[in-house]
Coordinates of C-alpha atoms in Angstrom, one line a residue:
X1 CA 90.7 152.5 14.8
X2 CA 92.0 154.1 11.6
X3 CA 94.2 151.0 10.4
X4 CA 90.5 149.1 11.2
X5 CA 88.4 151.6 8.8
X6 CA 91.0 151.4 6.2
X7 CA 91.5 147.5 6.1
X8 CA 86.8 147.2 5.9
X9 CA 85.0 146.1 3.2
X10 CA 81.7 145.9 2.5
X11 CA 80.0 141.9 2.4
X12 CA 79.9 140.5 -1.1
X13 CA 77.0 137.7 -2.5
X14 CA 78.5 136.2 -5.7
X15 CA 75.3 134.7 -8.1
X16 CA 76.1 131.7 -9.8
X17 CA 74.3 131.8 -13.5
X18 CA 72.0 129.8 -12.7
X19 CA 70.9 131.5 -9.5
X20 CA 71.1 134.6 -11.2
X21 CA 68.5 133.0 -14.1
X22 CA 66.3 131.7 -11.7
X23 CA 65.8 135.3 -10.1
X24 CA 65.5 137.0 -13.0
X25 CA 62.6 134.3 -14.4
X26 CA 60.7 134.4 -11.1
X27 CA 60.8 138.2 -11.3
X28 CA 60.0 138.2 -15.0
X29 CA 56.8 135.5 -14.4
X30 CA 55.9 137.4 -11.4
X31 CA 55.3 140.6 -13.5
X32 CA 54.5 139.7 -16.5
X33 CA 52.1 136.8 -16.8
X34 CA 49.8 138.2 -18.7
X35 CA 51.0 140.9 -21.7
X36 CA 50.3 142.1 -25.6
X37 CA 53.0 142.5 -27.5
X38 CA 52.3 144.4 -30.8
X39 CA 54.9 143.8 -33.9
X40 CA 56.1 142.8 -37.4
X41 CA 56.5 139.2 -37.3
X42 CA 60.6 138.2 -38.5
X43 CA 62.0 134.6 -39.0
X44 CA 59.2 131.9 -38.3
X45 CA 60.4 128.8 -38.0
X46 CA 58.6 125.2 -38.0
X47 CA 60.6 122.5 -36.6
X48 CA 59.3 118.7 -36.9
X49 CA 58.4 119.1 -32.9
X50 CA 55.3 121.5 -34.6
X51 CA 56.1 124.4 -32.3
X52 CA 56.3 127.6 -33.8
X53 CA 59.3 130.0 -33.7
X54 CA 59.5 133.3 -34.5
X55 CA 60.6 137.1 -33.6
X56 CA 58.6 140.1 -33.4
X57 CA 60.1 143.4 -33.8
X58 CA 59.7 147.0 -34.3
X59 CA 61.9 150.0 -35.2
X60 CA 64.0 149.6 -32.2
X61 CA 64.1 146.5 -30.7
X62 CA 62.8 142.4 -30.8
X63 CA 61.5 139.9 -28.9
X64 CA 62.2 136.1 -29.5
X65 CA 58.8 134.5 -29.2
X66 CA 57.8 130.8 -29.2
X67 CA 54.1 129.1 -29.9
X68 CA 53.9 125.6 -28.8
X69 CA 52.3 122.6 -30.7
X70 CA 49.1 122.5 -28.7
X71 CA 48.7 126.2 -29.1
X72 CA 49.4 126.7 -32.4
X73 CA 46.3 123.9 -33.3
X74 CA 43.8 126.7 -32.2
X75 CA 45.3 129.9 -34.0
X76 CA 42.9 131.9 -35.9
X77 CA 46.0 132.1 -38.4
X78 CA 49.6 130.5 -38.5
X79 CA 52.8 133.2 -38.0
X80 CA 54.5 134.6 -41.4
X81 CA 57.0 136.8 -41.7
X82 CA 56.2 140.5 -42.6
X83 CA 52.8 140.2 -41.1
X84 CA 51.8 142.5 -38.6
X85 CA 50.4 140.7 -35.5
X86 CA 49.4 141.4 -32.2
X87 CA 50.1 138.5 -29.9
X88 CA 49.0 137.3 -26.1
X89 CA 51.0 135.6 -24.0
X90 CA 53.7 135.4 -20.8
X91 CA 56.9 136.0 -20.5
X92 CA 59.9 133.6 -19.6
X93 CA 63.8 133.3 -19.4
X94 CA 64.6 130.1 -21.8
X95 CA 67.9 128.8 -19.6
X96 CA 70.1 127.6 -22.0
X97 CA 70.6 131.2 -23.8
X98 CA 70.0 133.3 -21.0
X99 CA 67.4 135.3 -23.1
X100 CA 63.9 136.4 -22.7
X101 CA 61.2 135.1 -24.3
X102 CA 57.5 135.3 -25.1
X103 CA 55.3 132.0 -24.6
X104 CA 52.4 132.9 -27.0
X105 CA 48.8 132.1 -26.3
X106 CA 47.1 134.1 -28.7
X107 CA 47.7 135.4 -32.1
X108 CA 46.1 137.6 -34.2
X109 CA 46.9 139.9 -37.5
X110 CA 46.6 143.3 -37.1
X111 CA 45.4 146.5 -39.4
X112 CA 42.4 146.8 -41.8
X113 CA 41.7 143.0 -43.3
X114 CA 43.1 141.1 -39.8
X115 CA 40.0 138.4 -40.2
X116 CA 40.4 138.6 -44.2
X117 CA 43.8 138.1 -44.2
X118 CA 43.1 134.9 -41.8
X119 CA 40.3 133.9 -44.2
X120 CA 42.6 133.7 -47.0
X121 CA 45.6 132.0 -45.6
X122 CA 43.6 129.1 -44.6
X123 CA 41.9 129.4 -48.2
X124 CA 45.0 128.6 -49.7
X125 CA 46.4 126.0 -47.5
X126 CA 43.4 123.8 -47.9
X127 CA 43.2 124.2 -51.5
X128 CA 46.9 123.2 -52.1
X129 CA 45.5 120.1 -50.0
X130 CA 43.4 119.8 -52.7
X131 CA 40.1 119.8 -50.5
X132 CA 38.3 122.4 -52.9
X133 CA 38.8 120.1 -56.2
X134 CA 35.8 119.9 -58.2
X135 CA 36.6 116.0 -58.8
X136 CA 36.6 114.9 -55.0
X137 CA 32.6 116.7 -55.0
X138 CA 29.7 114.3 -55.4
X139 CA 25.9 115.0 -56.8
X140 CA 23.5 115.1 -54.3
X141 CA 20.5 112.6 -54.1
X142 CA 17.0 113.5 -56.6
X143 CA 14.9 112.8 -54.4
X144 CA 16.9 112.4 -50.5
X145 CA 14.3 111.0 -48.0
X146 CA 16.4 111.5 -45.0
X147 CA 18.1 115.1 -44.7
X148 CA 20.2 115.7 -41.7
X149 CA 20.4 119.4 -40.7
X150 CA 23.7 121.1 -38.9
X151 CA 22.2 124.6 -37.4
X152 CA 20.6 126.8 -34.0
X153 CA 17.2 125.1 -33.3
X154 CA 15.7 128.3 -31.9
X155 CA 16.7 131.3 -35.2
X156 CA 14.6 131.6 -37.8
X157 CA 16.8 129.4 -40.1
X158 CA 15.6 126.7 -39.1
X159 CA 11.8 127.6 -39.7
X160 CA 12.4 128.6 -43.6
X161 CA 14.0 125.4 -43.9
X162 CA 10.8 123.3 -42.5
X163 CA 8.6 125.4 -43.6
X164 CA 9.9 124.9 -47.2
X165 CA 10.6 121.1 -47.1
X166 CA 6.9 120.6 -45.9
X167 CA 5.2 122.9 -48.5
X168 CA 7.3 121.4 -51.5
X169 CA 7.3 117.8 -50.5
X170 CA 6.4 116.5 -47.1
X171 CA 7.0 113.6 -45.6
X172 CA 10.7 113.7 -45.2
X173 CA 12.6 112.5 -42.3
X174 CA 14.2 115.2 -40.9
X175 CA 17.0 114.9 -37.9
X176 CA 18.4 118.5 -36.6
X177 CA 21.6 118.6 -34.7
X178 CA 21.5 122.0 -32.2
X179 CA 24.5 123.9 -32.8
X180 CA 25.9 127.2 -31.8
X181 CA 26.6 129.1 -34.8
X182 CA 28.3 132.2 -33.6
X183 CA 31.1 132.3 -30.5
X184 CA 33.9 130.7 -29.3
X185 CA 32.3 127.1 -29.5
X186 CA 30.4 127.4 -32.8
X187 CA 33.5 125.7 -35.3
X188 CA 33.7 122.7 -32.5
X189 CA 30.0 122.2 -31.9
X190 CA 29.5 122.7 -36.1
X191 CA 32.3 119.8 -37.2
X192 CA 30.7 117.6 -34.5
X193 CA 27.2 118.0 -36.3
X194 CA 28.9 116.9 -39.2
X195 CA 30.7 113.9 -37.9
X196 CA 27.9 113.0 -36.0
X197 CA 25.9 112.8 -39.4
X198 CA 28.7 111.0 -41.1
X199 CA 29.4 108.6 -38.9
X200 CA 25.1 107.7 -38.3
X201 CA 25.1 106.9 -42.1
X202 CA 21.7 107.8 -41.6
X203 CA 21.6 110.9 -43.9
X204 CA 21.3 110.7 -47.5
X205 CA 22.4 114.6 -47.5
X206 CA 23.1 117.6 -44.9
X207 CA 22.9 120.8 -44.6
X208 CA 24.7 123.2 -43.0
X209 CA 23.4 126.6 -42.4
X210 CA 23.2 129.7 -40.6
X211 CA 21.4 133.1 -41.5
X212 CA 23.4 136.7 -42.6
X213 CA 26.0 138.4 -40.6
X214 CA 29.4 140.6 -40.6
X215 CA 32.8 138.4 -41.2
X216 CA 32.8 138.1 -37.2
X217 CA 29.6 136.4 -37.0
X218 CA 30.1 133.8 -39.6
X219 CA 34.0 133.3 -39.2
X220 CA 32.7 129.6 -36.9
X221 CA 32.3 128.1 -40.4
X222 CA 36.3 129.7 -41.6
X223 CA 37.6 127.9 -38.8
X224 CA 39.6 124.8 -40.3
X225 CA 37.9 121.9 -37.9
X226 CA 34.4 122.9 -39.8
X227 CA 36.4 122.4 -43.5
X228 CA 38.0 119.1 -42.4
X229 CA 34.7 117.9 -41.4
X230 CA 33.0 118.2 -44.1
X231 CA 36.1 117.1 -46.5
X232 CA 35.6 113.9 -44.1
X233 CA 31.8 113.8 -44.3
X234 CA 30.6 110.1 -45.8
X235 CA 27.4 112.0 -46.6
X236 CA 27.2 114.9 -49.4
X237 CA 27.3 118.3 -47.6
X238 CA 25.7 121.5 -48.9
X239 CA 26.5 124.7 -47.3
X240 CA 24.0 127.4 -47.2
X241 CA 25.5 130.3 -44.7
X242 CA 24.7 133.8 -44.8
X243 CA 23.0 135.4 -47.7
X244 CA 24.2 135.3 -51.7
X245 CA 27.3 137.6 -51.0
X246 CA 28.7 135.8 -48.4
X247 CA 31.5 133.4 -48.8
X248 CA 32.8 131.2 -46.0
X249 CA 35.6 127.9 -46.4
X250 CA 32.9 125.9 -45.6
X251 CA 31.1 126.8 -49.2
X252 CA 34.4 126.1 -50.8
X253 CA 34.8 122.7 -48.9
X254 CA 31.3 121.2 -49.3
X255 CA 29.8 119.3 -52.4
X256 CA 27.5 122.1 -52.9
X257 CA 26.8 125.8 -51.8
X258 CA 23.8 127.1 -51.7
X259 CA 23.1 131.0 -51.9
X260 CA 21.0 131.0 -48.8
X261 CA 19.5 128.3 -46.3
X262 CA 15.8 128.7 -47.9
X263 CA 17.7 127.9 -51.6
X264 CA 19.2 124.8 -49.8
X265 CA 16.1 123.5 -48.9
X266 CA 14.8 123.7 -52.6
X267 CA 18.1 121.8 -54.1
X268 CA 16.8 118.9 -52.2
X269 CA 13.2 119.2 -52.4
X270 CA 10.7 118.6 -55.6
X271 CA 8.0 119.8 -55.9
X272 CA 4.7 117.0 -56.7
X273 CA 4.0 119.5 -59.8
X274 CA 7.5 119.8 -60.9
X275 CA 7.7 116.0 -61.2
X276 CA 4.4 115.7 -62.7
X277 CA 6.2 117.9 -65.2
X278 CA 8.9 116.1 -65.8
X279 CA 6.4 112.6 -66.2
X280 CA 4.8 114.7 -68.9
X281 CA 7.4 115.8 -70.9
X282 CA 8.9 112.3 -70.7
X283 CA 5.5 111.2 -72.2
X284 CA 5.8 113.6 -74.6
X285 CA 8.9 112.3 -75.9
X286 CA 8.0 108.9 -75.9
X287 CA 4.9 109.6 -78.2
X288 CA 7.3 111.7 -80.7
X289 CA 9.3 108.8 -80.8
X290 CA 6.8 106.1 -81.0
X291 CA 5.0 108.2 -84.1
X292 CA 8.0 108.8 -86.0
X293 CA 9.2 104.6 -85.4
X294 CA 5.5 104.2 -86.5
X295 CA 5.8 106.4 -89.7
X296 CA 9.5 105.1 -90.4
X297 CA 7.9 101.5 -90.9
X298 CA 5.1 102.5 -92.8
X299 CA 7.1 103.9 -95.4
X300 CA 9.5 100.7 -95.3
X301 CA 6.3 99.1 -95.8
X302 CA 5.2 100.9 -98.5
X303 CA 8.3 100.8 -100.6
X304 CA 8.2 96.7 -100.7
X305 CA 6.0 95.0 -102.8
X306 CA 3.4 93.5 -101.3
X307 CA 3.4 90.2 -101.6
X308 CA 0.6 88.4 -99.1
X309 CA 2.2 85.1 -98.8
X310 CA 5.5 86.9 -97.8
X311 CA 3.3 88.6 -95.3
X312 CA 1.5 86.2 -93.7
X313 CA 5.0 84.2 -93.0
X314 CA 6.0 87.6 -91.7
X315 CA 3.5 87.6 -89.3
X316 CA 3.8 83.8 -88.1
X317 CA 7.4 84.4 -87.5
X318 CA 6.8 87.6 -85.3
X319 CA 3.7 86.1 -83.8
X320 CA 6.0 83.3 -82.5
X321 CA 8.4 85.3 -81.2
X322 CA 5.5 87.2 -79.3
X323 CA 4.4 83.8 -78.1
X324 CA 8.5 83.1 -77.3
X325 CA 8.4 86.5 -75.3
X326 CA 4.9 86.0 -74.1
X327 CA 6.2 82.8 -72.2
X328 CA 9.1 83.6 -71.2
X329 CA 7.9 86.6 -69.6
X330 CA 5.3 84.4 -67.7
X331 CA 8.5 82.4 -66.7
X332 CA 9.7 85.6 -65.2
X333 CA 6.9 86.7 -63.2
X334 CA 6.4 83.4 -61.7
X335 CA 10.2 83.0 -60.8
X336 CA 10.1 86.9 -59.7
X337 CA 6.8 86.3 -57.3
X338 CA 8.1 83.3 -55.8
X339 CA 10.9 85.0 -54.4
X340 CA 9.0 87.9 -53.5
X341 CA 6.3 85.4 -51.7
X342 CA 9.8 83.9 -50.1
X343 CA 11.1 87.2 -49.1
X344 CA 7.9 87.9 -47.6
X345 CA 7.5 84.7 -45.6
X346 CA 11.3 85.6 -44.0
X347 CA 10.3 88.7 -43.3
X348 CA 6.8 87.5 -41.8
X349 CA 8.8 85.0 -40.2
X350 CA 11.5 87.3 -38.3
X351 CA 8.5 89.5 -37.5
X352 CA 7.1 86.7 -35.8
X353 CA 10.1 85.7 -33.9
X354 CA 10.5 89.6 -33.0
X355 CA 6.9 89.8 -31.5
X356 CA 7.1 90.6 -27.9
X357 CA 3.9 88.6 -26.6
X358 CA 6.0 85.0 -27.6
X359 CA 9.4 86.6 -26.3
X360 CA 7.5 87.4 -23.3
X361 CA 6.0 84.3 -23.0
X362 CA 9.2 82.2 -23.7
X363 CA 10.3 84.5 -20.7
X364 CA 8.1 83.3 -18.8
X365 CA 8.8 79.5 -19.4
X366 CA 12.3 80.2 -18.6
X367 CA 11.6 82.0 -15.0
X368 CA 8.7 79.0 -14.3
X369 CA 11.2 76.4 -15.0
X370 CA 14.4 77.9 -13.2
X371 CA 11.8 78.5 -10.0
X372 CA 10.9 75.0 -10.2
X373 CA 14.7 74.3 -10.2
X374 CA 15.0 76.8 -7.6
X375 CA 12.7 74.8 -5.4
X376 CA 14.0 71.6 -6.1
X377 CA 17.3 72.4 -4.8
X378 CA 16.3 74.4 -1.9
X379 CA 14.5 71.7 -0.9
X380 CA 17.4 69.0 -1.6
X381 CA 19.2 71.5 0.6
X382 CA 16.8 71.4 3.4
X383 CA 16.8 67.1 3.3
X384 CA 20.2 66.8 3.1
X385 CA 20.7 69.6 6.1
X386 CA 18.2 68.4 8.5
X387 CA 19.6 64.6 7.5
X388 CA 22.8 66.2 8.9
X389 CA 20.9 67.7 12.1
X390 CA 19.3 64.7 13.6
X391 CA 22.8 62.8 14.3
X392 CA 24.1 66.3 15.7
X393 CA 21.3 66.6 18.1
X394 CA 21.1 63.4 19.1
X395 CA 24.8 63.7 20.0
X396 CA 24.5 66.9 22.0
X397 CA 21.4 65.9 23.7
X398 CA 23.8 62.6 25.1
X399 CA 26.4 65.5 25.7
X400 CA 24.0 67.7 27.7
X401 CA 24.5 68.7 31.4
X402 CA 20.7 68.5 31.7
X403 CA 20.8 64.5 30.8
X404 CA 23.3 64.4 33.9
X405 CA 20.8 66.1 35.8
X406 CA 18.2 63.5 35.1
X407 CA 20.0 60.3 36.4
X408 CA 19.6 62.3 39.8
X409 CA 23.0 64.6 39.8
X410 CA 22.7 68.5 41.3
X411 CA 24.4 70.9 40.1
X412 CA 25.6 73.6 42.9
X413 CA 26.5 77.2 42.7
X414 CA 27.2 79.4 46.0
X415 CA 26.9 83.3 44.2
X416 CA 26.9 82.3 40.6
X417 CA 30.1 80.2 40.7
X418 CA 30.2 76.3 41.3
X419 CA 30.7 74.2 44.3
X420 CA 33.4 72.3 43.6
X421 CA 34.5 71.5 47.3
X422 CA 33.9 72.0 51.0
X423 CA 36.4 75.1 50.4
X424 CA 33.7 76.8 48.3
X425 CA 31.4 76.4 50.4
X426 CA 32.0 77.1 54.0
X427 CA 29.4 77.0 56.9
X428 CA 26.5 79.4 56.9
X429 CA 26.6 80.1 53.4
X430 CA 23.5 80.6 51.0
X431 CA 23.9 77.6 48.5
X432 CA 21.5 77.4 44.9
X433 CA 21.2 73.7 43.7
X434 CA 20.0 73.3 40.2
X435 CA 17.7 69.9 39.9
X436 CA 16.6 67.9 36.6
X437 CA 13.6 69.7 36.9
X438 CA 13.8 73.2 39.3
X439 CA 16.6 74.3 41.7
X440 CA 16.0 74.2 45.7
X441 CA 18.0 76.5 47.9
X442 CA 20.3 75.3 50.7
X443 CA 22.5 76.5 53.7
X444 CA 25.8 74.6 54.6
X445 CA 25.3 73.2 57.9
X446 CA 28.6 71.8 58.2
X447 CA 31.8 70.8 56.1
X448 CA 34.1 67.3 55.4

């Protein structure tokens, strides 16, 4: 028993690496699926794959981290080294290293100016792109007819925009597309207002705008889908978010910022009064200018000697030219109204084509005419079918037991099966015979 105890030992389970790596991931997933993981950002790297790389560490240790492409599309801002973050995310064992890692969901800078900090890295990403350039921005319309609006259909926004654009100059055409401007969804439902508008062509100018609010509430409109929107926008673009204080990228991106929504809706309105003004001071010019050309040739006149002759040839030769113009400007009008009178007979023309009560009518042809079809054939059908029928039931009334029958032949059946001989039907048995015209019943009397 002694030489047993000494020679014992105790079972062994040898790992192989990847058995061991597989344990240690399941245990690792298991626990920690969900973590944040607060530190100083170290080493970021950005492969051609467009997944992010980086570490995060602190005083005493690190943790390799990696954000992948699809991920990294959503960031509020991109990783950089020396930046202190605070990031979301599971943890993993990457295989080939036999290290842990952090798959990161969620990133975001930490410490007073987290959201500023955001603010301004995409500022300067977009304008090295060049998307705040004064040259790529385009002058809005004098007087736009249509004016698409990007905001919330139910805040008061929307209200002092109306409210404005019907007091100043009514009769625009107005189209609003509902947004969210605050949340999660705002940037997404905001850049598909604007592409929406772009893509319609039916805008001569939008707006986008939203009332006052902390860096929180109007950071939908710093998110970079709303400033590649716009940049992408075939229409001009004015932003009007927040009040005069307030800048967002999507007042850097657009062709115009307004300081507030109500201002917006006066950069694209005119007042009846204001162009009255601007009819009178045109006048006013004109009537300068047409005094001074006046007193210019008076005193050319004056400084000649007059000499009638001279003057009346003068005359003649101007008078013909006025007759010259006076003809050829007839010419003009007549050429002008007959097109006009041609345009206008197209157009009455299409109209005409385009009224409902002749399409209707031609409808109506057509379905007449293909019922009469219809009918034709069906009853074409019908000849050539019942032309087929009468040989066929000629033919089967020849082939008919009941023809038989009539010559004088009997048909007999002893319980429901027929008598074919005296076998079938022995004596004393009940017999049915079926006649041309009835049946009789029988007994067998006797057999041959």
């Amino acid at each position: 028993m002694e030489q047993l105890a000494l020679t014992w030992e105790p079972s062994r389970r040898a790992f192989t690496v990847s058995e061991l790596t597989f344990e240690l991931r399941s245990l690792i997933v298991r626990e920690f699926c969900d973590v944040w993981v607060s530190g100083e950002i170290s080493g970021v790297k950005l492969p051609g794959s467009g997944h992010y790389y980086f570490t995060l560490k602190d005083e005493g240790a690190q943790l390799r981290c990696v954000c992948y492409r699809m991920t990294a599309r959503y960031l509020k801002f991109k990783p950089q080294d020396g930046v202190l973050a605070l990031a979301r995310g599971r943890l993993d064992v990457y295989d080939a290293r036999g290290e842990v890692q952090m798959i990161v969901e969620t990133l975001e800078p930490q410490g007073a100016g987290a959201l500023q900090f955001a603010f301004e890295q995409l500022k300067q990403k977009l304008a090295a792109e060049g998307l705040f350039d004064t040259a790529r921005k385009r002058p809005l319309p004098p007087l736009p007819q249509r004016i698409g609006i990007v905001t919330s259909p139910s805040g008061a926004v929307i209200r002092d925009i109306l409210q404005i654009l019907e007091r100043r100059c009514p009769g625009r055409h107005i189209r609003v597309y509902p947004v969210q401007v605050q949340g999660e969804t705002a940037a997404l439902q905001i850049a598909a207002g604007v592409d929406y508008f772009s893509r319609s062509g039916w805008p001569e100018v939008v707006i986008v705008a939203r009332g006052g609010g902390s860096l929180e509430d109007l950071w939908g409109f710093n998110e970079e889908a709303v400033a590649r929107a716009i940049a992408a926008s075939e229409v001009p673009v004015i932003s009007a978010v927040g009040h005069e204080t307030d800048f967002t990228i999507a007042d850097f991106v657009a062709d115009l910022r307004a300081p507030t929504p109500s201002a917006a809706a006066e950069m694209v309105s005119a007042t009846r009064q204001s162009l009255i003004d601007r009819l009178d001071a045109g006048e006013g010019k004109l009537r300068q200018a047409a005094r001074l050309t006046l007193a210019l040739a008076a005193r050319r006149f004056h400084a000649v000697e007059f000499d009638p002759a001279r003057l009346h040839r003068n005359l003649g030769r101007r008078m013909q030219r006025v007759d010259e113009l006076d003809y050829r400007l007839r010419d003009l009008l007549r050429v002008n109204l007959d097109r006009r009178k041609r345009a206008f007979n197209a157009t009455a023309s299409r109209l005409a084509r385009l009224d409902v009560r002749l399409r209707v009518a031609e409808a109506r042809r057509r379905l007449e005419a293909c019922e009469a079809r219809v009918q034709q054939a069906m009853h074409r059908s019908l000849g050539r079918a019942q032309a087929a029928l009468g040989p066929l039931e000629a033919h089967l009334k020849q082939l008919s037991p009941l023809k038989i029958l009539e010559r004088g032949y009997a048909i007999v059946e002893r319980n429901g099966k027929l008598v074919k001989s005296p076998q079938d039907a022995p004596v004393g048995s009940g017999l049915r015979v079926r006649l041309a015209q009835g049946e009789l019943g029988a007994k067998v009397t006797r057999t041959s």
